[in-house]
JSON list of C-alpha atoms and ligand atoms in Angstrom, two decimals:
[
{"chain": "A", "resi": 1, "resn": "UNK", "atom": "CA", "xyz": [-40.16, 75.22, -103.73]},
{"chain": "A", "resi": 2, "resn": "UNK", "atom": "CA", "xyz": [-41.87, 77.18, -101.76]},
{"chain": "A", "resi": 3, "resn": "UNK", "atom": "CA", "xyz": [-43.48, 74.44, -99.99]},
{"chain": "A", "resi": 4, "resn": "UNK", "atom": "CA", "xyz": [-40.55, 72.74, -99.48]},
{"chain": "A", "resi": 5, "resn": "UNK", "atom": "CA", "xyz": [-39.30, 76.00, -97.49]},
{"chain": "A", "resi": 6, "resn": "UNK", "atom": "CA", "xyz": [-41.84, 76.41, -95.20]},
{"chain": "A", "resi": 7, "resn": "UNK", "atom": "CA", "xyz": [-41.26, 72.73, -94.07]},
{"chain": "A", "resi": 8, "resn": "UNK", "atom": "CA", "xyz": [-37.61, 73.24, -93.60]},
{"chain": "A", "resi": 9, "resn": "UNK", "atom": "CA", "xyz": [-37.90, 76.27, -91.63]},
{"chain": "A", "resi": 10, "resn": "UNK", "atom": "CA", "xyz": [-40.94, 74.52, -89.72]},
{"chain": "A", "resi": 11, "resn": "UNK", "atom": "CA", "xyz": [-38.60, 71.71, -88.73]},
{"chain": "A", "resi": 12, "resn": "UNK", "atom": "CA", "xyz": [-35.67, 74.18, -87.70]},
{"chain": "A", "resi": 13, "resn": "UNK", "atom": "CA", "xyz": [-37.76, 76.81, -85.64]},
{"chain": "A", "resi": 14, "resn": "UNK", "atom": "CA", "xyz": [-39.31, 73.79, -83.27]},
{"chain": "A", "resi": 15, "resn": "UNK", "atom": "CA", "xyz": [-35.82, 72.22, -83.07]},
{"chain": "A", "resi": 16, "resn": "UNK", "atom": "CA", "xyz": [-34.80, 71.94, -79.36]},
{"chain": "A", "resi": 17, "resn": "UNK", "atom": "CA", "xyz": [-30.79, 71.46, -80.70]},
{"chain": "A", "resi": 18, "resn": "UNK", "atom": "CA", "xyz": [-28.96, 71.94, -84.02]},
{"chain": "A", "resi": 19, "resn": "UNK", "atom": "CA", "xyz": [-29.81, 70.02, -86.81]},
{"chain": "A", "resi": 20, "resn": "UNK", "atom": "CA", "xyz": [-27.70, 68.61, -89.64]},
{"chain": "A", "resi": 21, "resn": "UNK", "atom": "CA", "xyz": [-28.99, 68.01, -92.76]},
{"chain": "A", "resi": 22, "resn": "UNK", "atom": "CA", "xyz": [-29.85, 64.07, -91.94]},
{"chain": "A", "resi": 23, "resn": "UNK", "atom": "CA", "xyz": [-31.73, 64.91, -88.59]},
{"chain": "A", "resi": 24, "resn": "UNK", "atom": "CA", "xyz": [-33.46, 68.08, -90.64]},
{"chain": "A", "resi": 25, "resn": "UNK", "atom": "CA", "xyz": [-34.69, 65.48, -93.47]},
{"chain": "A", "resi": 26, "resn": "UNK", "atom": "CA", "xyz": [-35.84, 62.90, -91.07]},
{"chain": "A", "resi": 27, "resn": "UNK", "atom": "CA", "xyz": [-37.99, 65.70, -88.96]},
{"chain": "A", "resi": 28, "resn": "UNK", "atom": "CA", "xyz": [-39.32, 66.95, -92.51]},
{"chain": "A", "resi": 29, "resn": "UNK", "atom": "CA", "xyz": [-40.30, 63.11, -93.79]},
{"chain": "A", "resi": 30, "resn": "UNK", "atom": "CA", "xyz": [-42.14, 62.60, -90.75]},
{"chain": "A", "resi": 31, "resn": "UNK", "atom": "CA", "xyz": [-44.35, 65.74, -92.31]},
{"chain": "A", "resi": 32, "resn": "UNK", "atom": "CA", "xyz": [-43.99, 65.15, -95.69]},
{"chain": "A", "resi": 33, "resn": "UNK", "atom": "CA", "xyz": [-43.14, 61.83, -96.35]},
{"chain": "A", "resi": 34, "resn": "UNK", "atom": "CA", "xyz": [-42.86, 63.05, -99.61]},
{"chain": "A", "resi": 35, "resn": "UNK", "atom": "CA", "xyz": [-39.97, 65.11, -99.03]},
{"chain": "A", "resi": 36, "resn": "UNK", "atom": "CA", "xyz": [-36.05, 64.25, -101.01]},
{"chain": "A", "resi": 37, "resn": "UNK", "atom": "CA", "xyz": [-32.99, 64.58, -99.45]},
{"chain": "A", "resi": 38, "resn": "UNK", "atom": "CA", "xyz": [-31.62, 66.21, -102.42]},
{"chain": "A", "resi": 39, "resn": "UNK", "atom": "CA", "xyz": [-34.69, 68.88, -102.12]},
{"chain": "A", "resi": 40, "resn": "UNK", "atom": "CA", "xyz": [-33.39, 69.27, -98.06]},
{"chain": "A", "resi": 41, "resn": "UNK", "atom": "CA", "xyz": [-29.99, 69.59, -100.00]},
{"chain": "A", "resi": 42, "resn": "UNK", "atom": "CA", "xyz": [-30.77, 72.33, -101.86]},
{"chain": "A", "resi": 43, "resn": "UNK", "atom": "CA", "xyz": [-33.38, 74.39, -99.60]},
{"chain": "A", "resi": 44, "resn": "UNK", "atom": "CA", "xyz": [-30.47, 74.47, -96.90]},
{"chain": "A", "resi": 45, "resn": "UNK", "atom": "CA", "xyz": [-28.45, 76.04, -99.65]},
{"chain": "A", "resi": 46, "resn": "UNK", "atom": "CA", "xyz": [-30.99, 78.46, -100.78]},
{"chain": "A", "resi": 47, "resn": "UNK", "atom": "CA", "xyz": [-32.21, 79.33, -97.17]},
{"chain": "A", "resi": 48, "resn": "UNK", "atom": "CA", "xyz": [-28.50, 79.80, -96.24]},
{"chain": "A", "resi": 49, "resn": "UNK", "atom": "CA", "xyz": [-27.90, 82.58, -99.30]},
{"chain": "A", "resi": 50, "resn": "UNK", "atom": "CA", "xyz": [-31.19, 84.43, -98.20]},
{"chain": "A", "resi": 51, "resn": "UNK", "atom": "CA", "xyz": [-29.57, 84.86, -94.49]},
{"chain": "A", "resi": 52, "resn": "UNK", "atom": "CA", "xyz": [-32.29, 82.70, -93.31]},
{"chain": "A", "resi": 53, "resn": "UNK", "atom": "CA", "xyz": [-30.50, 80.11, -91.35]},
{"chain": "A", "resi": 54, "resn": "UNK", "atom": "CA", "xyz": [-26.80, 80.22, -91.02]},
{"chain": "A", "resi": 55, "resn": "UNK", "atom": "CA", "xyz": [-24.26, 77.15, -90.88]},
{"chain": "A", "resi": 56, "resn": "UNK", "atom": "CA", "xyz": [-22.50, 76.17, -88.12]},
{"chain": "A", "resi": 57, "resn": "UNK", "atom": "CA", "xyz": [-19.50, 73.24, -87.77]},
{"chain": "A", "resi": 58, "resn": "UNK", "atom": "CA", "xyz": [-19.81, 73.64, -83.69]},
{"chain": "A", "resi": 59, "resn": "UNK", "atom": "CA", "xyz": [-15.94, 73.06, -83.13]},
{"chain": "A", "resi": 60, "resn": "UNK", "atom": "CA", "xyz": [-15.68, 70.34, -85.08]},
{"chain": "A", "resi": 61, "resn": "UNK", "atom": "CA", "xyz": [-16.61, 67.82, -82.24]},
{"chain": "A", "resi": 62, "resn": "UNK", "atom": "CA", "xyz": [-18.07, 65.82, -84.38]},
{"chain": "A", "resi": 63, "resn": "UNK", "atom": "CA", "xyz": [-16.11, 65.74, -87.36]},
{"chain": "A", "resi": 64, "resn": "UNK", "atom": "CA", "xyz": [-16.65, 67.48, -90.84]},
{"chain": "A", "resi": 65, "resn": "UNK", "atom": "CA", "xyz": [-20.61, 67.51, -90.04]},
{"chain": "A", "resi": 66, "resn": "UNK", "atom": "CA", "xyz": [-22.24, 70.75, -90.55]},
{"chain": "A", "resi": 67, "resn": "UNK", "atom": "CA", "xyz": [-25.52, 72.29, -88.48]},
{"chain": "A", "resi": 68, "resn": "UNK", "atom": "CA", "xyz": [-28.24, 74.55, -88.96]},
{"chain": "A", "resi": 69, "resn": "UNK", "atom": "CA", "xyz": [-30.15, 76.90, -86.79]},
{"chain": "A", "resi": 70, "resn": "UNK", "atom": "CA", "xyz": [-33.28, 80.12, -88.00]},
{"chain": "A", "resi": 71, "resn": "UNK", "atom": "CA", "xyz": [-31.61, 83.13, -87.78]},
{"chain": "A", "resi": 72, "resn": "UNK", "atom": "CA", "xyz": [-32.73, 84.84, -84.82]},
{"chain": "A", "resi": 73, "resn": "UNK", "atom": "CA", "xyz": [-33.11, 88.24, -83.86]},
{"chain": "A", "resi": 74, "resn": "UNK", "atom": "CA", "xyz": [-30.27, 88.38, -81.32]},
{"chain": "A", "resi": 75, "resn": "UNK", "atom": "CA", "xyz": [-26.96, 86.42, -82.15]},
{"chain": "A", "resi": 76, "resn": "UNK", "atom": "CA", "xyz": [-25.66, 84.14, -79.72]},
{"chain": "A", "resi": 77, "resn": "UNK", "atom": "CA", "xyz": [-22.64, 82.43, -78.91]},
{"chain": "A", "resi": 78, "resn": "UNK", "atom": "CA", "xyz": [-22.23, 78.84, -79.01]},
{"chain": "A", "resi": 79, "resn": "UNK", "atom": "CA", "xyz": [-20.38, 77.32, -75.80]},
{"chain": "A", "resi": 80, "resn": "UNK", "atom": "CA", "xyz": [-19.63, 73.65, -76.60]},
{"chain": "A", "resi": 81, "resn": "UNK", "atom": "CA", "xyz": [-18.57, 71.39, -73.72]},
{"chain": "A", "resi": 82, "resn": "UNK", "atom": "CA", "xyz": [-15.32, 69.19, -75.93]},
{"chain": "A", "resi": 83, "resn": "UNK", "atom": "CA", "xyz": [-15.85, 65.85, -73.95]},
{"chain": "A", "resi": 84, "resn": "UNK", "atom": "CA", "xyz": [-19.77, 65.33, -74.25]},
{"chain": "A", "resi": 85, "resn": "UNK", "atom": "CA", "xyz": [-20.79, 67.64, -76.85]},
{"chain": "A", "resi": 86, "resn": "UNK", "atom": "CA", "xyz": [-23.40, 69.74, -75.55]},
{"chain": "A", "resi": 87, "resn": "UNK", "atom": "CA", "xyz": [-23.62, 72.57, -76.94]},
{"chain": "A", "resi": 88, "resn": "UNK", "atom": "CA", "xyz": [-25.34, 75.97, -75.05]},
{"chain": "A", "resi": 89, "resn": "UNK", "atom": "CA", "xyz": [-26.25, 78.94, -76.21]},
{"chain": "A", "resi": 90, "resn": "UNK", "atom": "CA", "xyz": [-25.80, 82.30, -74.68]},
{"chain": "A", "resi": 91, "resn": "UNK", "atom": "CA", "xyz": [-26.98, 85.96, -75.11]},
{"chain": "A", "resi": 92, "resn": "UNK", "atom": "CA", "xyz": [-25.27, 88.88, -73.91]},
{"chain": "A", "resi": 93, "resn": "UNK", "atom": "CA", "xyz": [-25.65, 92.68, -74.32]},
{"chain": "A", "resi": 94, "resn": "UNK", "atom": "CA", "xyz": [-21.83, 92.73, -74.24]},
{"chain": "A", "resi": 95, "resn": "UNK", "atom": "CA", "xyz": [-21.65, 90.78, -77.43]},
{"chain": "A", "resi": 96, "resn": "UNK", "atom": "CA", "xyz": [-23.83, 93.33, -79.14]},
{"chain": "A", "resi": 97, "resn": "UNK", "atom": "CA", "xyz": [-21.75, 96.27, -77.99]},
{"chain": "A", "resi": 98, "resn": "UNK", "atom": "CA", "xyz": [-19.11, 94.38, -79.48]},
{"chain": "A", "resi": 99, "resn": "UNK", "atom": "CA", "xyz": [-20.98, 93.93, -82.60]},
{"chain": "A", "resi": 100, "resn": "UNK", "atom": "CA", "xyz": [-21.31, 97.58, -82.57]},
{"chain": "A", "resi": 101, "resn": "UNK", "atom": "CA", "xyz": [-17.68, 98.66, -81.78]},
{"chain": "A", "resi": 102, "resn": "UNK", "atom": "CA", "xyz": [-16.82, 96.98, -85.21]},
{"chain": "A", "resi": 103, "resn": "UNK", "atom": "CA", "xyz": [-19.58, 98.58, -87.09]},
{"chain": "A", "resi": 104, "resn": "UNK", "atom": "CA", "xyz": [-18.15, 101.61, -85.81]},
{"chain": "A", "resi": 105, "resn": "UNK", "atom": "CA", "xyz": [-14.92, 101.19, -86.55]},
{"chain": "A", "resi": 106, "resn": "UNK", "atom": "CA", "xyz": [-15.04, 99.73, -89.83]},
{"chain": "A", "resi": 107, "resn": "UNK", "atom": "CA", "xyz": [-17.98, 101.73, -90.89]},
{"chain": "A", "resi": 108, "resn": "UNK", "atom": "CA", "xyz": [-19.49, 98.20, -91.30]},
{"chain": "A", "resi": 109, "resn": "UNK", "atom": "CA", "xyz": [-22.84, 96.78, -91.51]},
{"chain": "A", "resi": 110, "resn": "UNK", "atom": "CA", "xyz": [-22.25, 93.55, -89.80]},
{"chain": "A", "resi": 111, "resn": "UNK", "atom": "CA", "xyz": [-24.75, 91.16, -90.99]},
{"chain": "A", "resi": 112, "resn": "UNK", "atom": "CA", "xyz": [-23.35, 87.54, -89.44]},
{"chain": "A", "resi": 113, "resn": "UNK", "atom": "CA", "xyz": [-20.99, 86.91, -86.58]},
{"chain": "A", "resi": 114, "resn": "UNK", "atom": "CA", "xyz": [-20.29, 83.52, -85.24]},
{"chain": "A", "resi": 115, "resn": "UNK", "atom": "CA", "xyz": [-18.41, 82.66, -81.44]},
{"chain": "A", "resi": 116, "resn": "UNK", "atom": "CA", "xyz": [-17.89, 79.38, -80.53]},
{"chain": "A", "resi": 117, "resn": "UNK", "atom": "CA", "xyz": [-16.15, 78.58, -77.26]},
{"chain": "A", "resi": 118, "resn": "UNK", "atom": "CA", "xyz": [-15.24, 75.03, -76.24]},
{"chain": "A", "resi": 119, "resn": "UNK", "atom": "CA", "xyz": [-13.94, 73.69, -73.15]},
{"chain": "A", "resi": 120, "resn": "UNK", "atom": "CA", "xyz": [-15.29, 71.18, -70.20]},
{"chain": "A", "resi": 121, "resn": "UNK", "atom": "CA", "xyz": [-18.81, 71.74, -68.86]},
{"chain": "A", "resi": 122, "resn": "UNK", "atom": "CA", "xyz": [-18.87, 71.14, -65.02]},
{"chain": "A", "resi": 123, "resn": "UNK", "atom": "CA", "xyz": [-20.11, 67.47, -65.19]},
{"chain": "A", "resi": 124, "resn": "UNK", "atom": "CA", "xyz": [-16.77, 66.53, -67.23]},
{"chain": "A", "resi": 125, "resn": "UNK", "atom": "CA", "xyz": [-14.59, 68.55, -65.40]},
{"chain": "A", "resi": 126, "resn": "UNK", "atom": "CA", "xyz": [-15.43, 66.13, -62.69]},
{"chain": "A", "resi": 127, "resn": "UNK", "atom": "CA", "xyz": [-15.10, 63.04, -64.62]},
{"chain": "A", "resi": 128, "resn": "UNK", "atom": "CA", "xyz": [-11.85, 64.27, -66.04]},
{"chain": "A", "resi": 129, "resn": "UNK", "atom": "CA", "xyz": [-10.25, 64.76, -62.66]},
{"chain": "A", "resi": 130, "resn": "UNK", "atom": "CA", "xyz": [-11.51, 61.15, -61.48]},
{"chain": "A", "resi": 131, "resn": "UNK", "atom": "CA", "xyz": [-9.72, 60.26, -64.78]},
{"chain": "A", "resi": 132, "resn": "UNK", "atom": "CA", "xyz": [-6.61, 61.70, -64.00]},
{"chain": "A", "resi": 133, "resn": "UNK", "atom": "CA", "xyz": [-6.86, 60.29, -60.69]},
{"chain": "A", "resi": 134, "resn": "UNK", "atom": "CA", "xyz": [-7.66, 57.11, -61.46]},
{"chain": "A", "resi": 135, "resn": "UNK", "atom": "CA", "xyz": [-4.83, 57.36, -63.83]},
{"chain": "A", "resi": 136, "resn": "UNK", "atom": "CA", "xyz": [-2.27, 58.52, -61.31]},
{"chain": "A", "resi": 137, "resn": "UNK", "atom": "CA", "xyz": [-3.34, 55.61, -58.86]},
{"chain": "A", "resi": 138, "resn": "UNK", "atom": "CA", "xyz": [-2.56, 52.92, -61.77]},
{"chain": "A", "resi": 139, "resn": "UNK", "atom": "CA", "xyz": [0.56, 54.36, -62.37]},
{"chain": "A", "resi": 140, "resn": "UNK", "atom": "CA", "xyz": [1.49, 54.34, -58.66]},
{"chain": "A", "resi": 141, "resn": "UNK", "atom": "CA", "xyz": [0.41, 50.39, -58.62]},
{"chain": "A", "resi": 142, "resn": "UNK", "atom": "CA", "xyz": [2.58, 49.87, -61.41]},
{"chain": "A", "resi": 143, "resn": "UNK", "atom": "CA", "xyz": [5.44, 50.82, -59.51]},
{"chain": "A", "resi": 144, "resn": "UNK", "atom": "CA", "xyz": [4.39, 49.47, -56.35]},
{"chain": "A", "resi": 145, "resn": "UNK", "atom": "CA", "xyz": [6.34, 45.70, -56.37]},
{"chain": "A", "resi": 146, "resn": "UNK", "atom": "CA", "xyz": [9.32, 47.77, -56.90]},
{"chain": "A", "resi": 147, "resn": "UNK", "atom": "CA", "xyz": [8.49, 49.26, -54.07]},
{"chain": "A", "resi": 148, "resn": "UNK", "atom": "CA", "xyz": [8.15, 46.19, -52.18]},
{"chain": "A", "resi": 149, "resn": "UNK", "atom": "CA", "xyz": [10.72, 44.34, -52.73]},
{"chain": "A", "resi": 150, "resn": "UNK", "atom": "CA", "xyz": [12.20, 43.20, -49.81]},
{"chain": "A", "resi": 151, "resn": "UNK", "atom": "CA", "xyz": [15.62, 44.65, -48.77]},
{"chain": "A", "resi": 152, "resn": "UNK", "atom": "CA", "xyz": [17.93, 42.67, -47.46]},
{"chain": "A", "resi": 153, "resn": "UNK", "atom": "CA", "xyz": [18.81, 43.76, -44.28]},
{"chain": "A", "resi": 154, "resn": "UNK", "atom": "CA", "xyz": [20.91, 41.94, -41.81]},
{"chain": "A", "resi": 155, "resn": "UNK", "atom": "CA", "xyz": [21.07, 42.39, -38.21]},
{"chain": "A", "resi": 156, "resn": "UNK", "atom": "CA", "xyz": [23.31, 41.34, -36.29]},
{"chain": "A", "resi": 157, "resn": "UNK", "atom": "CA", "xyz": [22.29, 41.13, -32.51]},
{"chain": "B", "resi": 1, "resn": "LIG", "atom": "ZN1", "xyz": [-19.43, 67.95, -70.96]},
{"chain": "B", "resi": 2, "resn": "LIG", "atom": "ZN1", "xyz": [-27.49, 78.24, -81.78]}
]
């Protein structure tokens, strides 16, 4: 078991994004070919318990699936873009105070907090407006024959 720990949290800590438990067990086979899912399974589960790695469902964006990142020494708030999915991570000294303030006020020892904030990274911001426009332009061709149709005008001279 113990093995099979150090190999999970091997694959996790030189993870450039957040893993669910398919990508983790692919990353460990290509270690241990060994490995078992059901072994991935239940070291997530165990590492999870022991505040190791925590659990994360990033907004939902991509349905019920469930991610994993080390716990690290700072906490950090996950800012997920909706359209794409990209997910960033940021650090502030604010959210510790904040952190703090609760521990203070509850006369808590907070040991896990989770943020997530979603909205539209700059890149679809800009592809949602073309949308929109492009949108807006179909709708005004739609109505253009009705537009055109000639009116009947009669001059008399
Ligand atoms: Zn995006
Ligand atoms: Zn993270």
């Amino acid at each position: 078991m113990t093995r099979q720990r150090r190999l999970i949290l091997q694959v996790m800590d030189n993870a450039e994004q957040h893993l669910d438990v398919d990508q983790i067990f692919e990353r460990a086979k290509r270690i241990d070919s060994g490995v078992h899912l059901v072994t991935v399974y239940r070291t997530i589960e165990l590492l999870k318990k022991q505040g190791l790695i925590d659990e994360l469902d990033l907004l939902h964006l991509r349905g019920d699936r469930h991610y994993y990142e080390t716990h690290g020494p700072r906490d950090h708030i996950h800012v997920a873009c909706l359209k794409c999915g990209k997910v960033r991570e940021f650090e502030s000294r604010l959210y510790e105070q904040l952190k703090s303030q609760i521990e203070k006020d509850f006369g808590m020892k907070v040991t896990i907090s989770r943020t997530e904030v979603g909205g539209y990274c700059a890149h679809c911001q800009t592809l949602r407006a073309r949308e929109v426009e492009e949108v807006r332009m179909l709708t005004l061709d739609a109505e253009k024959p009705a537009a055109r149709t000639p009116k009947k005008r009669v001059r008399k001279s």
